[in-house]
Amino acid sequence: MMEELRFDGRIAIVTGAGGGLGRAHALLLASRGARLVVNDLGTSHTGNGADASAAERVVDEIRAAGGEAVASHDSVVDGDRIVQCALDAFGRVDIIVNNAGFLRDASFYKLTDADWNDLYQVHLLGAFRVTHAAWPFLREQQYGRVINTASASGLYGNFGQSAYAACKLAVHGLTQTLAIEGAAKNIHVNTIAPVADSRMTRTVSGAAALAKLRPELVSPLVAFLAHEATTENGALFEVGGGWIGKLRWERSEGAQLGSHAIEDVAQSWGRIVDFGRSTHPRAIDEALAPFAGQMFSQR
Ligand code: NAI
């Protein structure tokens, strides 16, 4: 039997932990010894209103099970206050699960500036603000685990979710660069794209269709990525219903064109989009290799 993976001595912030996935992540981490900041603004599923009881209820659950937790009712937009809450209560922060969010579906034609801005604030600015406020402490202690929450919508697109999708893919852009910048300080940053039954997904799918996709089935991956044992950094995982898979980029072999003619592009199209001899660039230097000979040429 493998030794139990525990989080004794670790302080975790889980945003949006008053329900759904965040609650499940918080309960699992707390059950393995982490001390928790349960953050939740307590909004509706479309991001309206505020209700402090959401975070309080989960704190009560954790305490009733013998764990340690404090509630934070701030919006993730005020990430510095959430991090300060961890410092005031526990003196440090080790793990951040950026999970808070909401959906507000509207086709791009009907999307308003306010919708775009609200979705951007909770999903992307919020992840930035919480992580940015904690970053100096993670660097200083040379330890940190950050898990960002993307979405299949961001990876593949989804009707009515242009703003949500843009922010969710951007979250992984943040992950990839923070993974590079944090690596030398033992800060690992990864992204999950979960699928789970929650009040959010019940707005688009029926309860029966979601029955087997319990949020608790996503949390073991989050906890593993939050553990010091994880060697993953900058990666992206799809997860739901007990299934976990990893995604990577795939690039066609491509075609080196002989001229600047548009017709050359047209004639080479078959080779440009042919994945028969594809590669999987893992880092920017690998990705830029095909251009290396031309980058510094005068032409
Ligand atoms: P949920 O609606 O059950 O939980 C989200 C929580 O975030 C709520 O408790 C809400 O009060 C809180 N929240 C909203 N705005 C906040 C703010 N500004 N500051 C702090 N807390 C705030 O939804 P669910 O499904 O648990 O979603 C969790 C995350 O997973 C979200 O980022 C969502 O976009 C993402 N996700 C969920 C999927 C699913 O299948 N459930 C699919 C793909 C992504």
mmCIF file of C-alpha atoms and ligand atoms in Angstrom:
data_model
loop_
_atom_site.group_PDB
_atom_site.id
_atom_site.type_symbol
_atom_site.label_atom_id
_atom_site.label_comp_id
_atom_site.label_asym_id
_atom_site.label_seq_id
_atom_site.Cartn_x
_atom_site.Cartn_y
_atom_site.Cartn_z
ATOM 1 C CA MET A 1 0.000 0.000 0.000
ATOM 2 C CA MET A 2 1.197 3.492 -0.848
ATOM 3 C CA GLU A 3 1.713 5.823 2.086
ATOM 4 C CA GLU A 4 -1.160 8.293 2.561
ATOM 5 C CA LEU A 5 -0.493 11.637 0.885
ATOM 6 C CA ARG A 6 -0.979 14.258 3.587
ATOM 7 C CA PHE A 7 -0.849 18.034 3.914
ATOM 8 C CA ASP A 8 0.077 18.466 7.580
ATOM 9 C CA GLY A 9 1.581 21.901 8.136
ATOM 10 C CA ARG A 10 0.335 23.163 4.776
ATOM 11 C CA ILE A 11 -1.987 26.143 4.381
ATOM 12 C CA ALA A 12 -4.378 26.101 1.451
ATOM 13 C CA ILE A 13 -6.592 28.779 -0.048
ATOM 14 C CA VAL A 14 -9.489 27.468 -2.113
ATOM 15 C CA THR A 15 -11.500 30.205 -3.808
ATOM 16 C CA GLY A 16 -15.184 29.717 -4.487
ATOM 17 C CA ALA A 17 -15.154 26.938 -1.896
ATOM 18 C CA GLY A 18 -18.646 27.598 -0.549
ATOM 19 C CA GLY A 19 -20.151 24.995 -2.875
ATOM 20 C CA GLY A 20 -19.618 22.738 -5.869
ATOM 21 C CA LEU A 21 -16.058 21.822 -6.810
ATOM 22 C CA GLY A 22 -14.348 24.253 -4.434
ATOM 23 C CA ARG A 23 -16.152 22.799 -1.432
ATOM 24 C CA ALA A 24 -15.107 19.282 -2.444
ATOM 25 C CA HIS A 25 -11.473 20.377 -2.890
ATOM 26 C CA ALA A 26 -11.463 22.119 0.501
ATOM 27 C CA LEU A 27 -13.006 19.161 2.334
ATOM 28 C CA LEU A 28 -10.501 16.707 0.857
ATOM 29 C CA LEU A 29 -7.449 18.869 1.595
ATOM 30 C CA ALA A 30 -8.678 19.505 5.150
ATOM 31 C CA SER A 31 -9.337 15.799 5.704
ATOM 32 C CA ARG A 32 -5.655 15.174 4.947
ATOM 33 C CA GLY A 33 -4.326 17.729 7.401
ATOM 34 C CA ALA A 34 -4.201 21.014 5.451
ATOM 35 C CA ARG A 35 -5.468 24.124 7.199
ATOM 36 C CA LEU A 36 -7.877 25.953 4.961
ATOM 37 C CA VAL A 37 -8.973 29.406 3.937
ATOM 38 C CA VAL A 38 -12.436 28.734 2.575
ATOM 39 C CA ASN A 39 -13.067 31.690 0.324
ATOM 40 C CA ASP A 40 -16.447 32.412 -1.205
ATOM 41 C CA LEU A 41 -18.246 35.620 -2.024
ATOM 42 C CA GLY A 42 -21.525 33.716 -2.107
ATOM 43 C CA THR A 43 -22.829 34.863 -5.468
ATOM 44 C CA SER A 44 -25.652 33.442 -7.539
ATOM 45 C CA HIS A 45 -24.680 31.094 -10.376
ATOM 46 C CA THR A 46 -24.592 34.120 -12.683
ATOM 47 C CA GLY A 47 -22.328 36.070 -10.357
ATOM 48 C CA ASN A 48 -24.875 38.342 -8.704
ATOM 49 C CA GLY A 49 -25.238 39.177 -5.022
ATOM 50 C CA ALA A 50 -23.147 38.095 -2.041
ATOM 51 C CA ASP A 51 -23.830 35.718 0.850
ATOM 52 C CA ALA A 52 -21.282 35.136 3.608
ATOM 53 C CA SER A 53 -23.004 31.961 4.784
ATOM 54 C CA ALA A 54 -21.656 29.926 1.829
ATOM 55 C CA ALA A 55 -18.081 29.977 3.134
ATOM 56 C CA GLU A 56 -19.199 29.694 6.771
ATOM 57 C CA ARG A 57 -21.110 26.464 6.112
ATOM 58 C CA VAL A 58 -18.053 24.759 4.631
ATOM 59 C CA VAL A 59 -15.857 25.988 7.482
ATOM 60 C CA ASP A 60 -18.385 24.430 9.878
ATOM 61 C CA GLU A 61 -18.240 21.150 7.935
ATOM 62 C CA ILE A 62 -14.452 21.073 8.099
ATOM 63 C CA ARG A 63 -14.410 21.848 11.828
ATOM 64 C CA ALA A 64 -17.103 19.261 12.540
ATOM 65 C CA ALA A 65 -14.859 16.671 10.874
ATOM 66 C CA GLY A 66 -11.940 17.713 13.092
ATOM 67 C CA GLY A 67 -10.160 19.974 10.588
ATOM 68 C CA GLU A 68 -9.034 23.600 10.757
ATOM 69 C CA ALA A 69 -10.443 26.322 8.556
ATOM 70 C CA VAL A 70 -11.319 29.998 8.420
ATOM 71 C CA ALA A 71 -13.803 31.724 6.151
ATOM 72 C CA SER A 72 -13.001 34.524 3.721
ATOM 73 C CA HIS A 73 -15.906 36.368 2.128
ATOM 74 C CA ASP A 74 -13.941 38.596 -0.205
ATOM 75 C CA SER A 75 -14.193 38.547 -3.943
ATOM 76 C CA VAL A 76 -11.198 37.019 -5.704
ATOM 77 C CA VAL A 77 -10.774 40.437 -7.295
ATOM 78 C CA ASP A 78 -9.516 41.456 -3.845
ATOM 79 C CA GLY A 79 -6.974 38.648 -3.830
ATOM 80 C CA ASP A 80 -4.657 40.482 -1.441
ATOM 81 C CA ARG A 81 -7.322 40.331 1.287
ATOM 82 C CA ILE A 82 -7.751 36.579 0.805
ATOM 83 C CA VAL A 83 -4.016 36.010 1.098
ATOM 84 C CA GLN A 84 -3.904 38.317 4.122
ATOM 85 C CA CYS A 85 -6.629 36.189 5.703
ATOM 86 C CA ALA A 86 -4.354 33.120 5.360
ATOM 87 C CA LEU A 87 -1.410 35.023 6.813
ATOM 88 C CA ASP A 88 -3.451 36.388 9.739
ATOM 89 C CA ALA A 89 -4.971 33.015 10.592
ATOM 90 C CA PHE A 90 -2.085 30.655 9.877
ATOM 91 C CA GLY A 91 1.051 32.718 9.153
ATOM 92 C CA ARG A 92 1.726 31.360 5.675
ATOM 93 C CA VAL A 93 0.239 30.037 2.464
ATOM 94 C CA ASP A 94 1.398 26.992 0.483
ATOM 95 C CA ILE A 95 -1.446 25.985 -1.815
ATOM 96 C CA ILE A 96 -3.791 28.070 -3.926
ATOM 97 C CA VAL A 97 -6.714 26.582 -5.791
ATOM 98 C CA ASN A 98 -8.148 29.253 -8.079
ATOM 99 C CA ASN A 99 -11.644 27.901 -8.525
ATOM 100 C CA ALA A 100 -14.175 30.724 -8.022
ATOM 101 C CA GLY A 101 -16.328 31.506 -10.993
ATOM 102 C CA PHE A 102 -19.688 31.712 -12.622
ATOM 103 C CA LEU A 103 -21.320 31.420 -16.009
ATOM 104 C CA ARG A 104 -23.357 34.001 -17.846
ATOM 105 C CA ASP A 105 -24.223 32.603 -21.233
ATOM 106 C CA ALA A 106 -24.959 34.930 -24.139
ATOM 107 C CA SER A 107 -24.141 34.531 -27.813
ATOM 108 C CA PHE A 108 -21.385 36.888 -28.908
ATOM 109 C CA TYR A 109 -23.967 38.961 -30.768
ATOM 110 C CA LYS A 110 -25.792 39.635 -27.487
ATOM 111 C CA LEU A 111 -22.817 39.741 -25.117
ATOM 112 C CA THR A 112 -22.553 43.070 -23.299
ATOM 113 C CA ASP A 113 -19.477 44.895 -22.157
ATOM 114 C CA ALA A 114 -20.605 44.338 -18.551
ATOM 115 C CA ASP A 115 -20.864 40.553 -19.084
ATOM 116 C CA TRP A 116 -17.401 40.450 -20.610
ATOM 117 C CA ASN A 117 -15.950 42.485 -17.774
ATOM 118 C CA ASP A 118 -17.632 40.514 -14.974
ATOM 119 C CA LEU A 119 -16.523 37.163 -16.414
ATOM 120 C CA TYR A 120 -13.003 38.486 -16.974
ATOM 121 C CA GLN A 121 -12.859 39.770 -13.399
ATOM 122 C CA VAL A 122 -13.828 36.552 -11.663
ATOM 123 C CA HIS A 123 -12.013 34.041 -13.868
ATOM 124 C CA LEU A 124 -8.840 35.766 -15.025
ATOM 125 C CA LEU A 125 -8.279 38.879 -12.940
ATOM 126 C CA GLY A 126 -9.280 36.939 -9.801
ATOM 127 C CA ALA A 127 -6.794 34.138 -10.502
ATOM 128 C CA PHE A 128 -4.142 36.775 -11.165
ATOM 129 C CA ARG A 129 -4.887 38.829 -8.059
ATOM 130 C CA VAL A 130 -4.922 35.913 -5.582
ATOM 131 C CA THR A 131 -1.810 34.298 -7.051
ATOM 132 C CA HIS A 132 0.031 37.602 -7.421
ATOM 133 C CA ALA A 133 -0.607 38.520 -3.777
ATOM 134 C CA ALA A 134 0.713 35.134 -2.620
ATOM 135 C CA TRP A 135 3.640 34.957 -5.058
ATOM 136 C CA PRO A 136 6.242 36.844 -2.952
ATOM 137 C CA PHE A 137 5.539 34.514 -0.013
ATOM 138 C CA LEU A 138 5.751 31.391 -2.181
ATOM 139 C CA ARG A 139 9.051 32.609 -3.614
ATOM 140 C CA GLU A 140 10.428 33.528 -0.230
ATOM 141 C CA GLN A 141 9.630 30.119 1.289
ATOM 142 C CA GLN A 142 10.695 28.361 -1.937
ATOM 143 C CA TYR A 143 7.537 26.329 -2.018
ATOM 144 C CA GLY A 144 4.135 26.626 -3.602
ATOM 145 C CA ARG A 145 1.450 24.713 -5.446
ATOM 146 C CA VAL A 146 -1.090 26.578 -7.561
ATOM 147 C CA ILE A 147 -3.991 24.961 -9.392
ATOM 148 C CA ASN A 148 -5.940 27.031 -11.883
ATOM 149 C CA THR A 149 -9.370 26.070 -13.144
ATOM 150 C CA ALA A 150 -10.011 26.212 -16.881
ATOM 151 C CA SER A 151 -12.872 24.607 -18.773
ATOM 152 C CA ALA A 152 -13.590 22.480 -21.832
ATOM 153 C CA SER A 153 -15.312 25.606 -23.087
ATOM 154 C CA GLY A 154 -11.967 27.386 -23.128
ATOM 155 C CA LEU A 155 -10.149 24.490 -24.761
ATOM 156 C CA TYR A 156 -12.670 23.743 -27.481
ATOM 157 C CA GLY A 157 -15.096 26.687 -27.563
ATOM 158 C CA ASN A 158 -18.787 26.530 -26.726
ATOM 159 C CA PHE A 159 -21.792 28.377 -28.085
ATOM 160 C CA GLY A 160 -22.768 31.311 -25.894
ATOM 161 C CA GLN A 161 -19.550 31.297 -23.883
ATOM 162 C CA SER A 162 -17.134 33.557 -25.768
ATOM 163 C CA ALA A 163 -16.099 35.624 -22.729
ATOM 164 C CA TYR A 164 -16.027 32.658 -20.367
ATOM 165 C CA ALA A 165 -14.049 30.576 -22.888
ATOM 166 C CA ALA A 166 -11.546 33.353 -23.584
ATOM 167 C CA CYS A 167 -10.843 33.783 -19.870
ATOM 168 C CA LYS A 168 -10.652 30.046 -19.216
ATOM 169 C CA LEU A 169 -8.041 29.488 -21.908
ATOM 170 C CA ALA A 170 -6.187 32.593 -20.727
ATOM 171 C CA VAL A 171 -5.984 31.024 -17.273
ATOM 172 C CA HIS A 172 -3.871 28.259 -18.789
ATOM 173 C CA GLY A 173 -1.661 30.872 -20.449
ATOM 174 C CA LEU A 174 -1.081 32.240 -16.961
ATOM 175 C CA THR A 175 -0.311 28.741 -15.695
ATOM 176 C CA GLN A 176 2.284 28.049 -18.373
ATOM 177 C CA THR A 177 4.304 31.182 -17.713
ATOM 178 C CA LEU A 178 4.035 31.004 -13.913
ATOM 179 C CA ALA A 179 5.254 27.410 -14.133
ATOM 180 C CA ILE A 180 8.382 28.659 -15.900
ATOM 181 C CA GLU A 181 8.916 31.605 -13.548
ATOM 182 C CA GLY A 182 8.215 29.563 -10.407
ATOM 183 C CA ALA A 183 10.173 26.428 -11.234
ATOM 184 C CA ALA A 184 13.450 27.522 -9.674
ATOM 185 C CA LYS A 185 11.622 28.337 -6.422
ATOM 186 C CA ASN A 186 9.816 25.003 -6.261
ATOM 187 C CA ILE A 187 6.507 26.617 -7.174
ATOM 188 C CA HIS A 188 4.452 24.342 -9.401
ATOM 189 C CA VAL A 189 1.465 25.669 -11.305
ATOM 190 C CA ASN A 190 -0.983 23.468 -13.194
ATOM 191 C CA THR A 191 -4.420 23.741 -14.774
ATOM 192 C CA ILE A 192 -7.455 21.516 -14.592
ATOM 193 C CA ALA A 193 -10.462 21.537 -16.902
ATOM 194 C CA PRO A 194 -13.095 19.798 -14.784
ATOM 195 C CA VAL A 195 -16.506 18.330 -15.535
ATOM 196 C CA ALA A 196 -18.813 17.952 -12.546
ATOM 197 C CA ASP A 197 -22.341 18.171 -11.287
ATOM 198 C CA SER A 198 -22.812 21.590 -9.691
ATOM 199 C CA ARG A 199 -25.391 24.338 -9.650
ATOM 200 C CA MET A 200 -23.392 25.817 -12.550
ATOM 201 C CA THR A 201 -23.655 22.775 -14.826
ATOM 202 C CA ARG A 202 -27.275 22.181 -13.806
ATOM 203 C CA THR A 203 -28.106 25.363 -15.692
ATOM 204 C CA VAL A 204 -27.066 23.618 -18.928
ATOM 205 C CA SER A 205 -27.589 19.866 -18.219
ATOM 206 C CA GLY A 206 -30.186 17.848 -16.334
ATOM 207 C CA ALA A 207 -29.486 16.300 -12.922
ATOM 208 C CA ALA A 208 -29.759 12.769 -14.340
ATOM 209 C CA ALA A 209 -27.059 13.396 -16.964
ATOM 210 C CA LEU A 210 -24.735 14.743 -14.278
ATOM 211 C CA ALA A 211 -25.456 12.155 -11.588
ATOM 212 C CA LYS A 212 -22.155 10.289 -11.885
ATOM 213 C CA LEU A 213 -20.049 13.407 -12.201
ATOM 214 C CA ARG A 214 -19.774 14.125 -8.508
ATOM 215 C CA PRO A 215 -17.461 17.069 -7.663
ATOM 216 C CA GLU A 216 -15.552 14.844 -5.185
ATOM 217 C CA LEU A 217 -14.283 12.852 -8.157
ATOM 218 C CA VAL A 218 -12.333 15.902 -9.396
ATOM 219 C CA SER A 219 -10.726 16.732 -6.052
ATOM 220 C CA PRO A 220 -8.170 13.870 -5.859
ATOM 221 C CA LEU A 221 -6.375 15.294 -8.910
ATOM 222 C CA VAL A 222 -6.436 18.780 -7.402
ATOM 223 C CA ALA A 223 -5.031 17.385 -4.157
ATOM 224 C CA PHE A 224 -2.314 15.444 -5.970
ATOM 225 C CA LEU A 225 -1.280 18.586 -7.884
ATOM 226 C CA ALA A 226 -1.335 20.456 -4.566
ATOM 227 C CA HIS A 227 0.977 17.934 -2.925
ATOM 228 C CA GLU A 228 4.731 18.269 -2.594
ATOM 229 C CA ALA A 229 5.036 14.883 -4.336
ATOM 230 C CA THR A 230 3.845 16.284 -7.646
ATOM 231 C CA THR A 231 6.512 16.812 -10.270
ATOM 232 C CA GLU A 232 4.037 18.210 -12.801
ATOM 233 C CA ASN A 233 4.477 21.865 -13.702
ATOM 234 C CA GLY A 234 2.706 23.877 -16.379
ATOM 235 C CA ALA A 235 0.447 21.001 -17.369
ATOM 236 C CA LEU A 236 -3.210 20.825 -18.299
ATOM 237 C CA PHE A 237 -5.547 18.010 -17.276
ATOM 238 C CA GLU A 238 -9.126 17.160 -18.141
ATOM 239 C CA VAL A 239 -10.892 15.514 -15.239
ATOM 240 C CA GLY A 240 -14.368 14.305 -14.325
ATOM 241 C CA GLY A 241 -16.309 11.299 -13.069
ATOM 242 C CA GLY A 242 -13.104 9.631 -11.899
ATOM 243 C CA TRP A 243 -11.362 9.918 -15.290
ATOM 244 C CA ILE A 244 -8.182 12.007 -15.661
ATOM 245 C CA GLY A 245 -6.254 12.742 -18.858
ATOM 246 C CA LYS A 246 -3.456 15.110 -19.840
ATOM 247 C CA LEU A 247 -3.499 17.444 -22.829
ATOM 248 C CA ARG A 248 -0.608 18.721 -24.940
ATOM 249 C CA TRP A 249 -0.064 20.730 -28.081
ATOM 250 C CA GLU A 250 0.219 18.958 -31.391
ATOM 251 C CA ARG A 251 1.844 20.628 -34.399
ATOM 252 C CA SER A 252 1.709 19.422 -37.989
ATOM 253 C CA GLU A 253 5.013 18.867 -39.721
ATOM 254 C CA GLY A 254 4.203 22.030 -41.655
ATOM 255 C CA ALA A 255 5.588 23.269 -44.947
ATOM 256 C CA GLN A 256 8.406 25.667 -45.762
ATOM 257 C CA LEU A 257 7.096 27.837 -48.578
ATOM 258 C CA GLY A 258 9.309 28.785 -51.509
ATOM 259 C CA SER A 259 7.862 32.282 -52.012
ATOM 260 C CA HIS A 260 5.607 34.952 -50.508
ATOM 261 C CA ALA A 261 2.812 34.135 -52.961
ATOM 262 C CA ILE A 262 -0.670 33.519 -51.571
ATOM 263 C CA GLU A 263 -0.955 30.753 -54.170
ATOM 264 C CA ASP A 264 1.993 29.011 -52.521
ATOM 265 C CA VAL A 265 -0.009 28.892 -49.285
ATOM 266 C CA ALA A 266 -2.996 27.484 -51.172
ATOM 267 C CA GLN A 267 -0.906 24.848 -52.940
ATOM 268 C CA SER A 268 0.863 23.812 -49.733
ATOM 269 C CA TRP A 269 -2.327 23.648 -47.684
ATOM 270 C CA GLY A 270 -2.456 19.856 -47.612
ATOM 271 C CA ARG A 271 1.022 19.698 -46.060
ATOM 272 C CA ILE A 272 0.392 22.629 -43.671
ATOM 273 C CA VAL A 273 -2.577 20.892 -42.040
ATOM 274 C CA ASP A 274 -1.307 17.300 -42.266
ATOM 275 C CA PHE A 275 -0.827 15.810 -38.803
ATOM 276 C CA GLY A 276 0.632 12.576 -40.196
ATOM 277 C CA ARG A 277 4.124 13.461 -38.972
ATOM 278 C CA SER A 278 3.218 15.754 -36.109
ATOM 279 C CA THR A 279 5.356 16.863 -33.199
ATOM 280 C CA HIS A 280 4.461 17.953 -29.673
ATOM 281 C CA PRO A 281 6.468 21.050 -28.726
ATOM 282 C CA ARG A 282 6.719 21.303 -24.942
ATOM 283 C CA ALA A 283 8.463 24.647 -24.538
ATOM 284 C CA ILE A 284 8.998 27.879 -26.423
ATOM 285 C CA ASP A 285 12.563 27.069 -27.516
ATOM 286 C CA GLU A 286 11.357 23.787 -28.999
ATOM 287 C CA ALA A 287 8.444 25.580 -30.619
ATOM 288 C CA LEU A 288 10.663 28.241 -32.178
ATOM 289 C CA ALA A 289 13.202 25.734 -33.527
ATOM 290 C CA PRO A 290 11.775 25.746 -37.101
ATOM 291 C CA PHE A 291 12.255 29.526 -37.228
ATOM 292 C CA ALA A 292 15.710 29.555 -35.672
ATOM 293 C CA GLY A 293 17.598 29.777 -38.961
ATOM 294 C CA GLN A 294 15.497 32.738 -40.082
ATOM 295 C CA MET A 295 15.101 34.723 -36.884
ATOM 296 C CA PHE A 296 18.309 36.690 -37.231
ATOM 297 C CA SER A 297 18.589 36.723 -41.032
ATOM 298 C CA GLN A 298 18.469 40.137 -42.745
ATOM 299 C CA ARG A 299 15.894 39.135 -45.365
HETATM 300 P P1 NAI B 1 -20.383 26.697 -8.356
HETATM 301 O O1 NAI B 1 -21.285 27.779 -8.822
HETATM 302 O O2 NAI B 1 -20.974 25.553 -7.597
HETATM 303 O O3 NAI B 1 -19.194 27.289 -7.455
HETATM 304 C C1 NAI B 1 -18.526 28.476 -7.751
HETATM 305 C C2 NAI B 1 -18.374 29.286 -6.485
HETATM 306 O O4 NAI B 1 -17.624 30.470 -6.762
HETATM 307 C C3 NAI B 1 -19.705 29.731 -5.885
HETATM 308 O O5 NAI B 1 -19.837 29.248 -4.547
HETATM 309 C C4 NAI B 1 -19.658 31.254 -5.939
HETATM 310 O O6 NAI B 1 -20.286 31.889 -4.839
HETATM 311 C C5 NAI B 1 -18.161 31.497 -5.944
HETATM 312 N N1 NAI B 1 -17.800 32.817 -6.499
HETATM 313 C C6 NAI B 1 -18.344 33.422 -7.578
HETATM 314 N N2 NAI B 1 -17.760 34.615 -7.770
HETATM 315 C C7 NAI B 1 -16.833 34.769 -6.786
HETATM 316 C C8 NAI B 1 -15.898 35.796 -6.468
HETATM 317 N N3 NAI B 1 -15.808 36.927 -7.205
HETATM 318 N N4 NAI B 1 -15.077 35.617 -5.415
HETATM 319 C C9 NAI B 1 -15.156 34.492 -4.648
HETATM 320 N N5 NAI B 1 -16.037 33.497 -4.900
HETATM 321 C C10 NAI B 1 -16.863 33.629 -5.970
HETATM 322 O O7 NAI B 1 -19.644 26.177 -9.662
HETATM 323 P P2 NAI B 1 -18.624 24.954 -9.911
HETATM 324 O O8 NAI B 1 -19.190 24.138 -10.987
HETATM 325 O O9 NAI B 1 -18.214 24.321 -8.648
HETATM 326 O O10 NAI B 1 -17.388 25.755 -10.566
HETATM 327 C C11 NAI B 1 -16.116 25.866 -9.969
HETATM 328 C C12 NAI B 1 -15.104 26.272 -11.034
HETATM 329 O O11 NAI B 1 -14.984 25.223 -11.994
HETATM 330 C C13 NAI B 1 -15.483 27.513 -11.819
HETATM 331 O O12 NAI B 1 -14.310 28.272 -12.091
HETATM 332 C C14 NAI B 1 -16.036 26.960 -13.109
HETATM 333 O O13 NAI B 1 -15.949 27.870 -14.168
HETATM 334 C C15 NAI B 1 -15.158 25.747 -13.296
HETATM 335 N N6 NAI B 1 -15.729 24.728 -14.146
HETATM 336 C C16 NAI B 1 -16.734 23.920 -13.695
HETATM 337 C C17 NAI B 1 -17.232 22.938 -14.517
HETATM 338 C C18 NAI B 1 -18.242 21.957 -14.044
HETATM 339 O O14 NAI B 1 -18.513 20.988 -14.794
HETATM 340 N N7 NAI B 1 -18.819 22.112 -12.871
HETATM 341 C C19 NAI B 1 -16.794 22.803 -15.928
HETATM 342 C C20 NAI B 1 -15.699 23.645 -16.269
HETATM 343 C C21 NAI B 1 -15.201 24.588 -15.408
#
